[in-house]
């Protein structure tokens, strides 16, 4: 893919960028390593001030950055503004809580024969972040805020269709006053990632993207003995039981599936509805999906914009066509929108079977798959048969069902009576082919820190006295 801004609303390429030359890349790597050597010595208090200043810069730049994201990948302007606000909130969360999270953790000194024993968490250096286009600011910020608070240095290899958002990230931290080269954007193609990751000056990597991309990065990093965090695909289950508030569940189901034009790893994609309420829920769900407004994402009235890439549109179309050819029923939607750009109708399919490609794949677009089940056991069994395990939803007022869901669902996150989302206050990540490791909270900060054990013995004079007393006793 060329490194370019192509407006998915029109299909027009607005700006192209040349990849970094070998010499330019080498210069950036050298500067990152030099920055890491000094930035790690800054205090948490200093980093806090820079993070707060970055949040203030984001606030001031909200309108311009939101328009840029909408232009590059097609999310609605309203959701783009919300994404900017979420990033500012994450910066402020780490600014507020980071210093306390970096305090030494005391251990039981007496148990290990020491006068002091504790753990300090120290930065490991330069971390490469390989990020996707769907939440171009937030995905990168989920890495950047904790990494910079920890004292690490960041290199961002962003998706090739959001280059201007990627460059803005570097500009943001520079404008906020962070030391030079603490956060740099690398305009490089995917084929150059291996070179960067194998470079001895790069200590670790984090990737959000597809399972094949995760396998590739993990393989390279494993060969080089470098840690990774992987947040990969998702096909989240959304389970509706008879005790659920059906209208509210249907409303959230529509939002969850179609957020970001259906292009979200943690979007609910498979909807399991108990047979006792299936007819009513399906009626509500279908009507609410059909009522969504598709159009220009810059228009405040628009709820669904275009897919980010033409290839993404073609993939969604193929999944739906395959399912219909094998017996699925289209309850609403099911085709491209007849207008310029890469638009697809919000779609609901029923009659899904394992023979269909979308049964075991992630459909990255506004397409929901509806299943009718006879029990929570059946819903969980089908949900867990999927290779992904990122987020999950249950709608139930029954405490036993809630406990069973939390215990048995194979996912990194379980949300009950609410939409799966991300917060700085909660760990974010998955299991199985959805990846490993966690972002956000203190866990996200410590993924790329050295937990160093410190043991301090008694002063030499005391050791000598103890040795003499022991000899006399013998």
CSV table of C-alpha atoms in Angstrom, one decimal, residues 87-275:
chain,number,residue,atom,x,y,z
A,87,UNK,CA,-6.8,10.7,24.0
A,88,UNK,CA,-6.6,13.9,26.0
A,89,UNK,CA,-8.3,12.1,28.9
A,90,UNK,CA,-5.8,9.2,28.8
A,91,UNK,CA,-2.9,11.6,28.8
A,92,UNK,CA,-4.3,13.3,31.9
A,93,UNK,CA,-5.0,9.9,33.6
A,94,UNK,CA,-1.3,8.9,33.3
A,95,UNK,CA,-0.2,12.3,34.3
A,96,UNK,CA,-2.3,12.0,37.5
A,97,UNK,CA,-1.7,8.4,38.4
A,98,UNK,CA,1.7,7.6,36.8
A,99,UNK,CA,4.0,8.9,39.5
A,100,UNK,CA,2.3,6.7,42.2
A,101,UNK,CA,2.4,3.7,39.9
A,102,UNK,CA,6.2,4.2,39.5
A,103,UNK,CA,6.9,4.2,43.2
A,104,UNK,CA,9.1,1.4,44.5
A,105,UNK,CA,7.1,-1.6,45.6
A,106,UNK,CA,8.2,-2.9,49.1
A,107,UNK,CA,8.8,-6.6,49.7
A,108,UNK,CA,9.1,-8.5,52.9
A,109,UNK,CA,12.7,-7.7,53.9
A,110,UNK,CA,12.8,-9.9,57.0
A,111,UNK,CA,11.7,-12.9,55.1
A,112,UNK,CA,14.8,-12.6,52.8
A,113,UNK,CA,17.3,-11.6,55.4
A,114,UNK,CA,17.6,-8.0,54.3
A,115,UNK,CA,17.3,-4.6,55.8
A,116,UNK,CA,15.4,-3.4,52.7
A,117,UNK,CA,13.8,-5.3,49.8
A,118,UNK,CA,11.8,-3.7,47.0
A,119,UNK,CA,11.0,-3.7,43.3
A,120,UNK,CA,11.6,-0.8,41.0
A,121,UNK,CA,10.1,-0.6,37.5
A,122,UNK,CA,12.5,1.0,35.0
A,123,UNK,CA,12.1,1.8,31.3
A,124,UNK,CA,13.6,-0.6,28.8
A,125,UNK,CA,14.3,1.9,26.1
A,126,UNK,CA,13.1,2.3,22.5
A,127,UNK,CA,9.7,0.6,21.7
A,128,UNK,CA,8.4,0.2,18.2
A,129,UNK,CA,4.6,0.6,17.9
A,130,UNK,CA,2.9,-0.8,14.7
A,131,UNK,CA,-0.6,0.6,14.6
A,132,UNK,CA,-3.7,0.3,12.5
A,133,UNK,CA,-5.9,3.0,10.8
A,134,UNK,CA,-9.3,2.4,12.4
A,135,UNK,CA,-8.7,4.6,15.5
A,136,UNK,CA,-5.7,6.4,14.2
A,137,UNK,CA,-5.1,8.6,17.2
A,138,UNK,CA,-6.5,6.5,20.0
A,139,UNK,CA,-4.7,3.3,19.1
A,140,UNK,CA,-1.4,5.1,19.0
A,141,UNK,CA,-2.2,7.0,22.2
A,142,UNK,CA,-2.9,3.7,24.1
A,143,UNK,CA,0.8,3.0,23.6
A,144,UNK,CA,2.2,6.5,23.7
A,145,UNK,CA,0.8,7.7,27.0
A,146,UNK,CA,1.9,4.8,29.2
A,147,UNK,CA,5.2,4.4,27.4
A,148,UNK,CA,6.2,8.0,27.8
A,149,UNK,CA,5.0,8.1,31.4
A,150,UNK,CA,7.2,5.0,32.0
A,151,UNK,CA,10.3,6.7,30.6
A,152,UNK,CA,10.4,4.8,27.3
A,153,UNK,CA,11.0,6.3,23.9
A,154,UNK,CA,8.5,5.6,21.1
A,155,UNK,CA,8.8,4.9,17.4
A,156,UNK,CA,5.4,4.8,15.6
A,157,UNK,CA,5.0,2.9,12.3
A,158,UNK,CA,1.4,3.8,11.5
A,159,UNK,CA,-0.9,2.4,8.8
A,160,UNK,CA,0.0,3.7,5.4
A,161,UNK,CA,-3.4,5.3,4.8
A,162,UNK,CA,-3.2,7.6,7.8
A,163,UNK,CA,0.2,9.3,7.3
A,164,UNK,CA,-0.9,12.8,8.3
A,165,UNK,CA,-2.4,11.6,11.6
A,166,UNK,CA,0.8,9.7,12.2
A,167,UNK,CA,2.9,12.8,11.6
A,168,UNK,CA,0.6,14.8,13.9
A,169,UNK,CA,1.4,12.4,16.8
A,170,UNK,CA,5.1,13.3,16.5
A,171,UNK,CA,4.2,17.0,16.3
A,172,UNK,CA,1.9,16.8,19.3
A,173,UNK,CA,4.6,15.6,21.7
A,174,UNK,CA,7.1,18.1,20.3
A,175,UNK,CA,4.6,20.9,20.8
A,176,UNK,CA,4.0,19.7,24.4
A,177,UNK,CA,7.7,20.2,25.2
A,178,UNK,CA,8.9,16.6,25.4
A,179,UNK,CA,12.6,16.3,24.8
A,180,UNK,CA,13.7,16.0,21.2
A,181,UNK,CA,13.2,12.5,19.5
A,182,UNK,CA,11.3,11.0,22.5
A,183,UNK,CA,8.5,10.1,20.1
A,184,UNK,CA,9.1,9.8,16.3
A,185,UNK,CA,6.9,8.7,13.4
A,186,UNK,CA,8.5,6.4,10.8
A,187,UNK,CA,7.0,6.7,7.4
A,188,UNK,CA,8.0,3.2,6.2
A,189,UNK,CA,6.3,0.3,4.5
A,190,UNK,CA,5.5,-3.0,6.2
A,191,UNK,CA,8.5,-4.6,4.6
A,192,UNK,CA,10.8,-2.4,6.6
A,193,UNK,CA,9.4,-3.4,10.0
A,194,UNK,CA,11.7,-6.4,10.4
A,195,UNK,CA,14.8,-4.3,9.9
A,196,UNK,CA,13.6,-1.9,12.7
A,197,UNK,CA,12.6,-4.6,15.1
A,198,UNK,CA,15.8,-6.5,14.7
A,199,UNK,CA,17.9,-3.4,15.3
A,200,UNK,CA,19.7,-3.7,18.6
A,201,UNK,CA,18.7,-0.2,19.6
A,202,UNK,CA,15.0,-1.2,19.6
A,203,UNK,CA,14.1,-3.1,22.8
A,204,UNK,CA,10.5,-4.2,22.2
A,205,UNK,CA,7.4,-3.9,20.0
A,206,UNK,CA,3.7,-3.6,20.3
A,207,UNK,CA,1.2,-4.2,17.5
A,208,UNK,CA,-2.5,-3.7,17.0
A,209,UNK,CA,-3.7,-5.4,13.8
A,210,UNK,CA,-4.5,-8.7,12.1
A,211,UNK,CA,-3.6,-12.1,13.4
A,212,UNK,CA,-1.1,-12.7,10.5
A,213,UNK,CA,0.6,-9.4,11.2
A,214,UNK,CA,0.8,-10.4,14.9
A,215,UNK,CA,2.3,-13.7,14.0
A,216,UNK,CA,4.9,-12.0,11.8
A,217,UNK,CA,6.0,-9.5,14.5
A,218,UNK,CA,6.0,-12.1,17.3
A,219,UNK,CA,8.1,-14.4,15.2
A,220,UNK,CA,10.7,-11.7,14.5
A,221,UNK,CA,10.7,-10.5,18.0
A,222,UNK,CA,11.0,-14.0,19.4
A,223,UNK,CA,14.0,-14.7,17.3
A,224,UNK,CA,15.6,-11.5,18.6
A,225,UNK,CA,14.4,-12.2,22.2
A,226,UNK,CA,12.4,-9.0,22.5
A,227,UNK,CA,9.1,-8.7,24.3
A,228,UNK,CA,5.9,-7.9,22.5
A,229,UNK,CA,2.3,-6.9,23.2
A,230,UNK,CA,-0.2,-8.0,20.5
A,231,UNK,CA,-3.8,-6.7,20.2
A,232,UNK,CA,-5.2,-8.6,17.2
A,233,UNK,CA,-8.6,-9.3,15.8
A,234,UNK,CA,-11.9,-9.8,17.5
A,235,UNK,CA,-15.4,-11.2,16.7
A,236,UNK,CA,-17.0,-10.4,20.0
A,237,UNK,CA,-20.2,-12.2,21.1
A,238,UNK,CA,-23.2,-10.3,22.3
A,239,UNK,CA,-25.5,-12.5,24.3
A,240,UNK,CA,-29.1,-11.5,25.0
A,241,UNK,CA,-31.1,-13.5,27.6
A,242,UNK,CA,-34.8,-13.4,28.5
A,243,UNK,CA,-34.3,-11.2,31.5
A,244,UNK,CA,-32.6,-8.5,29.5
A,245,UNK,CA,-34.1,-5.0,28.8
A,246,UNK,CA,-34.6,-5.7,25.1
A,247,UNK,CA,-35.0,-2.2,23.7
A,248,UNK,CA,-31.9,-1.0,25.5
A,249,UNK,CA,-30.0,-4.2,24.5
A,250,UNK,CA,-31.0,-3.6,20.8
A,251,UNK,CA,-30.0,0.0,21.0
A,252,UNK,CA,-26.5,-0.8,22.3
A,253,UNK,CA,-26.2,-3.7,19.9
A,254,UNK,CA,-26.7,-1.3,16.9
A,255,UNK,CA,-24.1,1.1,18.3
A,256,UNK,CA,-21.6,-1.6,19.2
A,257,UNK,CA,-21.7,-3.2,15.8
A,258,UNK,CA,-21.7,-0.1,13.7
A,259,UNK,CA,-19.4,2.2,15.7
A,260,UNK,CA,-16.6,3.5,13.6
A,261,UNK,CA,-18.5,2.4,10.5
A,262,UNK,CA,-18.3,-1.2,11.7
A,263,UNK,CA,-14.5,-1.1,11.8
A,264,UNK,CA,-13.6,-1.9,15.4
A,265,UNK,CA,-11.8,-4.9,16.9
A,266,UNK,CA,-14.1,-4.8,20.0
A,267,UNK,CA,-17.3,-4.2,18.1
A,268,UNK,CA,-19.9,-6.8,18.8
A,269,UNK,CA,-20.1,-8.9,15.7
A,270,UNK,CA,-22.0,-12.1,16.6
A,271,UNK,CA,-25.3,-11.8,18.3
A,272,UNK,CA,-26.7,-14.7,20.3
A,273,UNK,CA,-30.3,-14.3,21.3
A,274,UNK,CA,-32.3,-16.7,23.5
A,275,UNK,CA,-35.2,-18.2,21.6
